Amino acid sequence: MNVIKEKLIKNIHYAGKIGFFHLLSANLLIQIAGFGGQVFLTRILDVEEIGAIKVMQSYLNIIVIIASLGLNTAVLKLCSEDNIEKEKINIFNISFIITIVSSIALVILVELFLLGDILKVDSILKIYVLLVPFLSATNLIVVYFQAQQNIKRMSLLQSYSKVVIVIFSTLCAFFLGMKGYVYSLVILNLITFLIILPFIKKEVSNILKTKFSRVRISKIFGIGLYAFGANLLGVLLLNTNLIIANILITDSKSIGYYSIAQLIISTMMMIPSTLGQIMVPKISKVSEDKKAVLRTLKDYYKRNFMIAVSLSLIAAITAPFILPLVFGKEYIGAVGYFEILLIGFVFWSLYSPKGVVLMAVGRSDVNFYISIFSVSINIVLSFLLIKYYAMYGVALATVISYLATIIINNIFFNKKYINK
């Protein structure tokens, strides 16, 4: 018992030292703000509106990933290395310019789709999609700070801005309904972006001097394109099932219940993912030493799995009491979906560390191949199971796809990295 206690204390001290708790607090607030403080919204908006917001968020998550083009990963990797500062600034500026241009182009494209009634979603998406340029650019800046291992500064900046967004967007939802909530999100994220800009004053002041050489572009997209594919497939894995459900299921309440369960799982994922964010720069620095990378992976894997299992056990026991208490008695229907998704959360924790390591050592191509498999099986299973089990079929499809990914992940990791 004393040995376990000593290890726990040691891990907590270690986590504090590397900035884990600063980054974790920011990530948790981002997750809460990302769905507009849904904990509070469930007391204000009805279940159908919560479901509609979640479906729109699913579209937004996909669009933001497309707008980013994998450049976040390229910046995180290249700006973590021992390059001269001038080169790091140039890499960031190239990525920043491309991100802004692609974001604006995608917003225009989505607006055209909405005019043609191609997307079967609430019309308020035409306002919601305006978040794309601000979110994409802000995410890139945050990753740039992370690459510089300036975790505390980045975390404080994110934390303060997201608290403000949660408070004011919730107030707007209370007084003005769902439309007020969406409009406030766009305005508040614009303000956040403008507040963050002075923190990259040196980079912005040199943006007109950015050198777009063929070698730099190839270097950035050599990492970014595979990362883009993997990230896009990853976000499709998390969001496509809701889009499919929105098309095939008429019971909007069940979509609302499922979205609450998925929100909590996504928030829980932030805790082990935070450890992964911190590990990327550290692994990048020793990426040429395979033995050092595998030693780091072993330690990271143990911590990640311990966190996931502990969280799952606590959540499974307390969910029937906590969910109705926090979200309201009508959300007791979310418990069943949540407990199924918890199994998927544990499966996810068994393969995600290797994905982080592959990204850190510049093998995002392997993550891309793994993601193709995961998304394909998830989409196929969602279409098959949703016909028989409705939203429970969506949850089961997610769990099965995570289980299958453990196997394919191990095969690819051993073949493409360890045995290469």
Tab-separated table of N, CA, C and O in Angstrom, residues 204-309:
chain	number	residue	atom	x	y	z
A	204	VAL	N	4.111	37.873	-36.186
A	204	VAL	CA	3.232	38.664	-37.058
A	204	VAL	C	4.000	39.797	-37.740
A	204	VAL	O	3.774	40.102	-38.921
A	205	SER	N	4.932	40.421	-37.014
A	205	SER	CA	5.711	41.531	-37.579
A	205	SER	C	6.610	41.074	-38.727
A	205	SER	O	7.024	41.884	-39.555
A	206	ASN	N	6.902	39.774	-38.775
A	206	ASN	CA	7.753	39.232	-39.844
A	206	ASN	C	6.963	38.487	-40.910
A	206	ASN	O	7.548	37.847	-41.783
A	207	ILE	N	5.633	38.582	-40.845
A	207	ILE	CA	4.814	37.764	-41.739
A	207	ILE	C	4.974	38.158	-43.209
A	207	ILE	O	4.888	37.316	-44.107
A	208	LEU	N	5.229	39.449	-43.480
A	208	LEU	CA	5.436	39.891	-44.857
A	208	LEU	C	6.793	39.461	-45.397
A	208	LEU	O	7.034	39.503	-46.610
A	209	LYS	N	7.689	39.040	-44.502
A	209	LYS	CA	9.016	38.576	-44.912
A	209	LYS	C	9.080	37.053	-45.033
A	209	LYS	O	10.153	36.476	-45.228
A	210	THR	N	7.933	36.413	-44.916
A	210	THR	CA	7.885	34.959	-44.965
A	210	THR	C	8.407	34.436	-46.307
A	210	THR	O	8.024	34.933	-47.364
A	211	LYS	N	9.270	33.436	-46.232
A	211	LYS	CA	9.875	32.854	-47.435
A	211	LYS	C	9.232	31.509	-47.741
A	211	LYS	O	9.409	30.542	-47.002
A	212	PHE	N	8.500	31.459	-48.865
A	212	PHE	CA	7.803	30.235	-49.273
A	212	PHE	C	8.679	29.430	-50.237
A	212	PHE	O	8.380	29.328	-51.417
A	213	SER	N	9.743	28.856	-49.732
A	213	SER	CA	10.612	28.051	-50.589
A	213	SER	C	10.021	26.658	-50.783
A	213	SER	O	9.258	26.165	-49.944
A	214	ARG	N	10.388	26.013	-51.898
A	214	ARG	CA	9.892	24.681	-52.192
A	214	ARG	C	10.325	23.669	-51.126
A	214	ARG	O	9.552	22.783	-50.746
A	215	VAL	N	11.544	23.828	-50.642
A	215	VAL	CA	12.075	22.915	-49.628
A	215	VAL	C	11.268	23.014	-48.336
A	215	VAL	O	10.898	21.992	-47.739
A	216	ARG	N	10.963	24.241	-47.904
A	216	ARG	CA	10.186	24.431	-46.666
A	216	ARG	C	8.768	23.882	-46.813
A	216	ARG	O	8.258	23.214	-45.911
A	217	ILE	N	8.139	24.204	-47.933
A	217	ILE	CA	6.770	23.735	-48.164
A	217	ILE	C	6.725	22.204	-48.171
A	217	ILE	O	5.836	21.584	-47.562
A	218	SER	N	7.696	21.593	-48.831
A	218	SER	CA	7.754	20.127	-48.885
A	218	SER	C	7.971	19.543	-47.501
A	218	SER	O	7.380	18.514	-47.144
A	219	LYS	N	8.828	20.205	-46.731
A	219	LYS	CA	9.131	19.735	-45.374
A	219	LYS	C	7.884	19.808	-44.486
A	219	LYS	O	7.570	18.875	-43.739
A	220	ILE	N	7.170	20.923	-44.574
A	220	ILE	CA	5.970	21.123	-43.754
A	220	ILE	C	4.870	20.142	-44.144
A	220	ILE	O	4.293	19.455	-43.299
A	221	PHE	N	4.585	20.056	-45.449
A	221	PHE	CA	3.499	19.187	-45.891
A	221	PHE	C	3.900	17.715	-45.904
A	221	PHE	O	3.025	16.836	-45.917
A	222	GLY	N	5.208	17.443	-45.897
A	222	GLY	CA	5.663	16.068	-45.766
A	222	GLY	C	5.175	15.453	-44.466
A	222	GLY	O	4.849	14.265	-44.394
A	223	ILE	N	5.113	16.284	-43.433
A	223	ILE	CA	4.551	15.867	-42.140
A	223	ILE	C	3.058	16.163	-42.092
A	223	ILE	O	2.254	15.339	-41.678
A	224	GLY	N	2.689	17.348	-42.574
A	224	GLY	CA	1.325	17.836	-42.427
A	224	GLY	C	0.270	17.054	-43.175
A	224	GLY	O	-0.831	16.828	-42.651
A	225	LEU	N	0.569	16.590	-44.398
A	225	LEU	CA	-0.457	15.924	-45.195
A	225	LEU	C	-0.886	14.592	-44.593
A	225	LEU	O	-2.075	14.280	-44.534
A	226	TYR	N	0.087	13.802	-44.153
A	226	TYR	CA	-0.278	12.545	-43.499
A	226	TYR	C	-1.004	12.813	-42.173
A	226	TYR	O	-1.951	12.121	-41.810
A	227	ALA	N	-0.518	13.837	-41.451
A	227	ALA	CA	-1.172	14.201	-40.195
A	227	ALA	C	-2.593	14.683	-40.466
A	227	ALA	O	-3.518	14.371	-39.710
A	228	PHE	N	-2.760	15.441	-41.568
A	228	PHE	CA	-4.091	15.908	-41.960
A	228	PHE	C	-5.028	14.723	-42.219
A	228	PHE	O	-6.156	14.694	-41.731
A	229	GLY	N	-4.533	13.750	-42.961
A	229	GLY	CA	-5.337	12.567	-43.231
A	229	GLY	C	-5.707	11.827	-41.962
A	229	GLY	O	-6.869	11.453	-41.759
A	230	ALA	N	-4.715	11.644	-41.085
A	230	ALA	CA	-4.961	10.933	-39.821
A	230	ALA	C	-5.908	11.720	-38.922
A	230	ALA	O	-6.821	11.151	-38.306
A	231	ASN	N	-5.704	13.049	-38.840
A	231	ASN	CA	-6.554	13.897	-37.995
A	231	ASN	C	-7.986	13.937	-38.518
A	231	ASN	O	-8.946	13.894	-37.741
A	232	LEU	N	-8.105	14.030	-39.850
A	232	LEU	CA	-9.436	14.069	-40.455
A	232	LEU	C	-10.174	12.762	-40.198
A	232	LEU	O	-11.343	12.754	-39.804
A	233	LEU	N	-9.473	11.665	-40.405
A	233	LEU	CA	-10.093	10.363	-40.157
A	233	LEU	C	-10.427	10.183	-38.675
A	233	LEU	O	-11.440	9.594	-38.320
A	234	GLY	N	-9.553	10.719	-37.805
A	234	GLY	CA	-9.806	10.645	-36.365
A	234	GLY	C	-11.047	11.412	-35.963
A	234	GLY	O	-11.867	10.924	-35.171
A	235	VAL	N	-11.213	12.606	-36.527
A	235	VAL	CA	-12.388	13.410	-36.179
A	235	VAL	C	-13.645	12.821	-36.828
A	235	VAL	O	-14.752	12.927	-36.283
A	236	LEU	N	-13.486	12.187	-37.984
A	236	LEU	CA	-14.617	11.481	-38.591
A	236	LEU	C	-15.050	10.314	-37.715
A	236	LEU	O	-16.244	10.041	-37.564
A	237	LEU	N	-14.069	9.649	-37.113
A	237	LEU	CA	-14.361	8.528	-36.212
A	237	LEU	C	-15.219	8.985	-35.036
A	237	LEU	O	-16.120	8.280	-34.591
A	238	LEU	N	-14.947	10.197	-34.540
A	238	LEU	CA	-15.665	10.718	-33.377
A	238	LEU	C	-16.998	11.377	-33.732
A	238	LEU	O	-17.884	11.467	-32.891
A	239	ASN	N	-17.131	11.852	-34.980
A	239	ASN	CA	-18.287	12.688	-35.311
A	239	ASN	C	-19.219	12.137	-36.387
A	239	ASN	O	-20.377	12.538	-36.445
A	240	THR	N	-18.723	11.234	-37.244
A	240	THR	CA	-19.557	10.750	-38.348
A	240	THR	C	-20.795	10.017	-37.850
A	240	THR	O	-21.874	10.101	-38.457
A	241	ASN	N	-20.648	9.290	-36.731
A	241	ASN	CA	-21.799	8.522	-36.238
A	241	ASN	C	-22.995	9.412	-35.908
A	241	ASN	O	-24.147	9.038	-36.135
A	242	LEU	N	-22.707	10.611	-35.381
A	242	LEU	CA	-23.811	11.539	-35.082
A	242	LEU	C	-24.433	12.091	-36.359
A	242	LEU	O	-25.646	12.310	-36.430
A	243	ILE	N	-23.594	12.337	-37.365
A	243	ILE	CA	-24.111	12.834	-38.640
A	243	ILE	C	-24.982	11.772	-39.294
A	243	ILE	O	-26.062	12.065	-39.825
A	244	ILE	N	-24.525	10.511	-39.248
A	244	ILE	CA	-25.314	9.398	-39.792
A	244	ILE	C	-26.634	9.270	-39.028
A	244	ILE	O	-27.705	9.101	-39.628
A	245	ALA	N	-26.553	9.358	-37.695
A	245	ALA	CA	-27.760	9.262	-36.860
A	245	ALA	C	-28.737	10.383	-37.183
A	245	ALA	O	-29.958	10.165	-37.230
A	246	ASN	N	-28.235	11.576	-37.425
A	246	ASN	CA	-29.083	12.723	-37.743
A	246	ASN	C	-29.850	12.502	-39.043
A	246	ASN	O	-30.963	12.998	-39.215
A	247	ILE	N	-29.237	11.731	-39.957
A	247	ILE	CA	-29.878	11.443	-41.243
A	247	ILE	C	-30.890	10.295	-41.124
A	247	ILE	O	-31.987	10.352	-41.691
A	248	LEU	N	-30.522	9.252	-40.345
A	248	LEU	CA	-31.323	8.022	-40.320
A	248	LEU	C	-32.342	7.944	-39.186
A	248	LEU	O	-33.307	7.194	-39.278
A	249	ILE	N	-32.113	8.698	-38.102
A	249	ILE	CA	-32.988	8.581	-36.931
A	249	ILE	C	-33.853	9.830	-36.783
A	249	ILE	O	-33.354	10.957	-36.866
A	250	THR	N	-35.133	9.624	-36.541
A	250	THR	CA	-36.053	10.759	-36.365
A	250	THR	C	-36.209	11.145	-34.895
A	250	THR	O	-36.730	12.212	-34.585
A	251	ASP	N	-35.744	10.272	-33.989
A	251	ASP	CA	-35.862	10.529	-32.558
A	251	ASP	C	-34.739	11.475	-32.112
A	251	ASP	O	-33.643	11.045	-31.751
A	252	SER	N	-35.006	12.772	-32.148
A	252	SER	CA	-33.974	13.763	-31.819
A	252	SER	C	-33.588	13.733	-30.347
A	252	SER	O	-32.485	14.145	-29.981
A	253	LYS	N	-34.485	13.231	-29.485
A	253	LYS	CA	-34.157	13.148	-28.057
A	253	LYS	C	-33.031	12.154	-27.812
A	253	LYS	O	-32.137	12.399	-27.009
A	254	SER	N	-33.070	11.002	-28.486
A	254	SER	CA	-32.016	10.014	-28.297
A	254	SER	C	-30.670	10.552	-28.770
A	254	SER	O	-29.627	10.240	-28.187
A	255	ILE	N	-30.686	11.385	-29.818
A	255	ILE	CA	-29.448	12.027	-30.278
A	255	ILE	C	-28.933	12.974	-29.203
A	255	ILE	O	-27.728	13.053	-28.941
A	256	GLY	N	-29.852	13.687	-28.544
A	256	GLY	CA	-29.468	14.576	-27.449
A	256	GLY	C	-28.855	13.815	-26.286
A	256	GLY	O	-27.838	14.230	-25.721
A	257	TYR	N	-29.465	12.680	-25.913
A	257	TYR	CA	-28.926	11.856	-24.829
A	257	TYR	C	-27.534	11.327	-25.183
A	257	TYR	O	-26.608	11.358	-24.373
A	258	TYR	N	-27.407	10.825	-26.407
A	258	TYR	CA	-26.117	10.271	-26.838
A	258	TYR	C	-25.045	11.366	-26.851
A	258	TYR	O	-23.891	11.114	-26.486
A	259	SER	N	-25.429	12.566	-27.276
A	259	SER	CA	-24.457	13.662	-27.349
A	259	SER	C	-23.928	14.031	-25.972
A	259	SER	O	-22.751	14.393	-25.822
A	260	ILE	N	-24.783	13.927	-24.946
A	260	ILE	CA	-24.332	14.186	-23.578
A	260	ILE	C	-23.312	13.133	-23.165
A	260	ILE	O	-22.254	13.439	-22.600
A	261	ALA	N	-23.610	11.863	-23.458
A	261	ALA	CA	-22.689	10.768	-23.115
A	261	ALA	C	-21.363	10.950	-23.834
A	261	ALA	O	-20.289	10.790	-23.242
A	262	GLN	N	-21.423	11.296	-25.104
A	262	GLN	CA	-20.206	11.483	-25.889
A	262	GLN	C	-19.400	12.687	-25.400
A	262	GLN	O	-18.162	12.670	-25.405
A	263	LEU	N	-20.113	13.733	-24.979
A	263	LEU	CA	-19.434	14.919	-24.440
A	263	LEU	C	-18.584	14.551	-23.229
A	263	LEU	O	-17.427	14.969	-23.114
A	264	ILE	N	-19.152	13.760	-22.322
A	264	ILE	CA	-18.422	13.386	-21.107
A	264	ILE	C	-17.219	12.515	-21.459
A	264	ILE	O	-16.118	12.701	-20.916
A	265	ILE	N	-17.397	11.581	-22.388
A	265	ILE	CA	-16.282	10.736	-22.818
A	265	ILE	C	-15.175	11.587	-23.453
A	265	ILE	O	-13.985	11.392	-23.166
A	266	SER	N	-15.560	12.531	-24.288
A	266	SER	CA	-14.568	13.415	-24.924
A	266	SER	C	-13.813	14.230	-23.886
A	266	SER	O	-12.605	14.448	-24.008
A	267	THR	N	-14.538	14.683	-22.861
A	267	THR	CA	-13.896	15.437	-21.781
A	267	THR	C	-12.932	14.542	-21.011
A	267	THR	O	-11.818	14.959	-20.663
A	268	MET	N	-13.334	13.307	-20.752
A	268	MET	CA	-12.446	12.358	-20.083
A	268	MET	C	-11.193	12.085	-20.917
A	268	MET	O	-10.092	11.921	-20.373
A	269	MET	N	-11.347	12.051	-22.223
A	269	MET	CA	-10.200	11.814	-23.111
A	269	MET	C	-9.160	12.924	-23.010
A	269	MET	O	-7.980	12.707	-23.293
A	270	MET	N	-9.610	14.110	-22.595
A	270	MET	CA	-8.688	15.223	-22.477
A	270	MET	C	-7.600	14.966	-21.435
A	270	MET	O	-6.493	15.478	-21.544
A	271	ILE	N	-7.923	14.167	-20.426
A	271	ILE	CA	-6.960	13.936	-19.341
A	271	ILE	C	-5.769	13.120	-19.827
A	271	ILE	O	-4.625	13.590	-19.752
A	272	PRO	N	-5.970	11.908	-20.393
A	272	PRO	CA	-4.814	11.204	-20.946
A	272	PRO	C	-4.219	11.902	-22.174
A	272	PRO	O	-3.002	11.839	-22.398
A	273	SER	N	-5.059	12.593	-22.958
A	273	SER	CA	-4.542	13.303	-24.142
A	273	SER	C	-3.595	14.423	-23.753
A	273	SER	O	-2.658	14.749	-24.491
A	274	THR	N	-3.840	15.032	-22.597
A	274	THR	CA	-2.964	16.096	-22.116
A	274	THR	C	-1.552	15.567	-21.894
A	274	THR	O	-0.562	16.216	-22.246
A	275	LEU	N	-1.476	14.385	-21.323
A	275	LEU	CA	-0.171	13.754	-21.135
A	275	LEU	C	0.496	13.522	-22.488
A	275	LEU	O	1.704	13.733	-22.646
A	276	GLY	N	-0.303	13.129	-23.483
A	276	GLY	CA	0.226	12.918	-24.822
A	276	GLY	C	0.757	14.194	-25.443
A	276	GLY	O	1.810	14.196	-26.093
A	277	GLN	N	0.056	15.323	-25.239
A	277	GLN	CA	0.505	16.604	-25.779
A	277	GLN	C	1.873	16.992	-25.217
A	277	GLN	O	2.709	17.556	-25.921
A	278	ILE	N	2.085	16.691	-23.951
A	278	ILE	CA	3.348	17.022	-23.308
A	278	ILE	C	4.461	16.094	-23.796
A	278	ILE	O	5.620	16.496	-23.924
A	279	MET	N	4.094	14.851	-24.108
A	279	MET	CA	5.103	13.878	-24.509
A	279	MET	C	5.634	14.127	-25.914
A	279	MET	O	6.772	13.765	-26.221
A	280	VAL	N	4.842	14.732	-26.800
A	280	VAL	CA	5.262	14.916	-28.195
A	280	VAL	C	6.585	15.666	-28.321
A	280	VAL	O	7.523	15.174	-28.960
A	281	PRO	N	6.719	16.886	-27.727
A	281	PRO	CA	8.012	17.577	-27.846
A	281	PRO	C	9.164	16.790	-27.222
A	281	PRO	O	10.286	16.822	-27.725
A	282	LYS	N	8.885	16.104	-26.124
A	282	LYS	CA	9.934	15.348	-25.448
A	282	LYS	C	10.415	14.173	-26.303
A	282	LYS	O	11.609	13.903	-26.390
A	283	ILE	N	9.479	13.475	-26.941
A	283	ILE	CA	9.849	12.355	-27.806
A	283	ILE	C	10.527	12.864	-29.077
A	283	ILE	O	11.454	12.231	-29.591
A	284	SER	N	10.059	14.018	-29.593
A	284	SER	CA	10.651	14.583	-30.807
A	284	SER	C	12.146	14.836	-30.647
A	284	SER	O	12.929	14.651	-31.576
A	285	LYS	N	12.534	15.253	-29.453
A	285	LYS	CA	13.939	15.581	-29.201
A	285	LYS	C	14.837	14.343	-29.223
A	285	LYS	O	16.039	14.438	-29.459
A	286	VAL	N	14.266	13.167	-28.962
A	286	VAL	CA	15.076	11.935	-28.960
A	286	VAL	C	14.602	10.989	-30.071
A	286	VAL	O	14.826	9.780	-29.998
A	287	SER	N	13.943	11.557	-31.098
A	287	SER	CA	13.315	10.729	-32.132
A	287	SER	C	14.303	9.872	-32.916
A	287	SER	O	13.916	8.867	-33.520
A	288	GLU	N	15.598	10.260	-32.927
A	288	GLU	CA	16.601	9.477	-33.649
A	288	GLU	C	17.075	8.270	-32.843
A	288	GLU	O	17.745	7.390	-33.380
A	289	ASP	N	16.786	8.249	-31.559
A	289	ASP	CA	17.210	7.159	-30.677
A	289	ASP	C	16.011	6.263	-30.374
A	289	ASP	O	15.207	6.549	-29.491
A	290	LYS	N	15.879	5.160	-31.107
A	290	LYS	CA	14.709	4.292	-30.987
A	290	LYS	C	14.560	3.717	-29.578
A	290	LYS	O	13.448	3.599	-29.052
A	291	LYS	N	15.676	3.362	-28.956
A	291	LYS	CA	15.617	2.793	-27.611
A	291	LYS	C	15.068	3.812	-26.610
A	291	LYS	O	14.269	3.469	-25.736
A	292	ALA	N	15.503	5.076	-26.756
A	292	ALA	CA	15.011	6.134	-25.866
A	292	ALA	C	13.520	6.372	-26.087
A	292	ALA	O	12.765	6.595	-25.132
A	293	VAL	N	13.099	6.309	-27.347
A	293	VAL	CA	11.676	6.496	-27.670
A	293	VAL	C	10.834	5.391	-27.040
A	293	VAL	O	9.797	5.649	-26.426
A	294	LEU	N	11.293	4.145	-27.159
A	294	LEU	CA	10.536	3.011	-26.620
A	294	LEU	C	10.506	3.020	-25.098
A	294	LEU	O	9.514	2.618	-24.484
A	295	ARG	N	11.580	3.496	-24.473
A	295	ARG	CA	11.583	3.638	-23.004
A	295	ARG	C	10.548	4.669	-22.580
A	295	ARG	O	9.802	4.459	-21.613
A	296	THR	N	10.494	5.773	-23.311
A	296	THR	CA	9.517	6.828	-23.008
A	296	THR	C	8.100	6.317	-23.239
A	296	THR	O	7.195	6.597	-22.453
A	297	LEU	N	7.906	5.556	-24.307
A	297	LEU	CA	6.589	4.994	-24.614
A	297	LEU	C	6.119	4.070	-23.494
A	297	LEU	O	4.948	4.113	-23.089
A	298	LYS	N	7.008	3.221	-22.999
A	298	LYS	CA	6.653	2.281	-21.935
A	298	LYS	C	6.148	3.018	-20.698
A	298	LYS	O	5.120	2.663	-20.107
A	299	ASP	N	6.868	4.074	-20.329
A	299	ASP	CA	6.474	4.864	-19.161
A	299	ASP	C	5.163	5.601	-19.422
A	299	ASP	O	4.255	5.623	-18.577
A	300	TYR	N	5.052	6.177	-20.603
A	300	TYR	CA	3.855	6.926	-21.003
A	300	TYR	C	2.635	6.000	-21.065
A	300	TYR	O	1.542	6.348	-20.610
A	301	TYR	N	2.818	4.797	-21.606
A	301	TYR	CA	1.735	3.823	-21.737
A	301	TYR	C	1.163	3.447	-20.370
A	301	TYR	O	-0.058	3.402	-20.182
A	302	LYS	N	2.039	3.186	-19.411
A	302	LYS	CA	1.597	2.807	-18.067
A	302	LYS	C	0.765	3.917	-17.432
A	302	LYS	O	-0.296	3.669	-16.853
A	303	ARG	N	1.264	5.143	-17.520
A	303	ARG	CA	0.556	6.285	-16.927
A	303	ARG	C	-0.798	6.485	-17.599
A	303	ARG	O	-1.817	6.721	-16.942
A	304	ASN	N	-0.806	6.394	-18.938
A	304	ASN	CA	-2.028	6.617	-19.708
A	304	ASN	C	-3.098	5.578	-19.359
A	304	ASN	O	-4.268	5.912	-19.129
A	305	PHE	N	-2.692	4.304	-19.318
A	305	PHE	CA	-3.637	3.228	-19.041
A	305	PHE	C	-4.169	3.305	-17.611
A	305	PHE	O	-5.362	3.088	-17.366
A	306	MET	N	-3.296	3.639	-16.658
A	306	MET	CA	-3.705	3.774	-15.256
A	306	MET	C	-4.753	4.868	-15.097
A	306	MET	O	-5.764	4.699	-14.409
A	307	ILE	N	-4.534	5.990	-15.791
A	307	ILE	CA	-5.479	7.102	-15.743
A	307	ILE	C	-6.830	6.678	-16.321
A	307	ILE	O	-7.886	6.921	-15.728
A	308	ALA	N	-6.801	6.017	-17.493
A	308	ALA	CA	-8.041	5.641	-18.185
A	308	ALA	C	-8.872	4.649	-17.379
A	308	ALA	O	-10.095	4.807	-17.249
A	309	VAL	N	-8.231	3.632	-16.832
A	309	VAL	CA	-8.959	2.614	-16.060
A	309	VAL	C	-9.540	3.212	-14.783
A	309	VAL	O	-10.699	2.950	-14.428
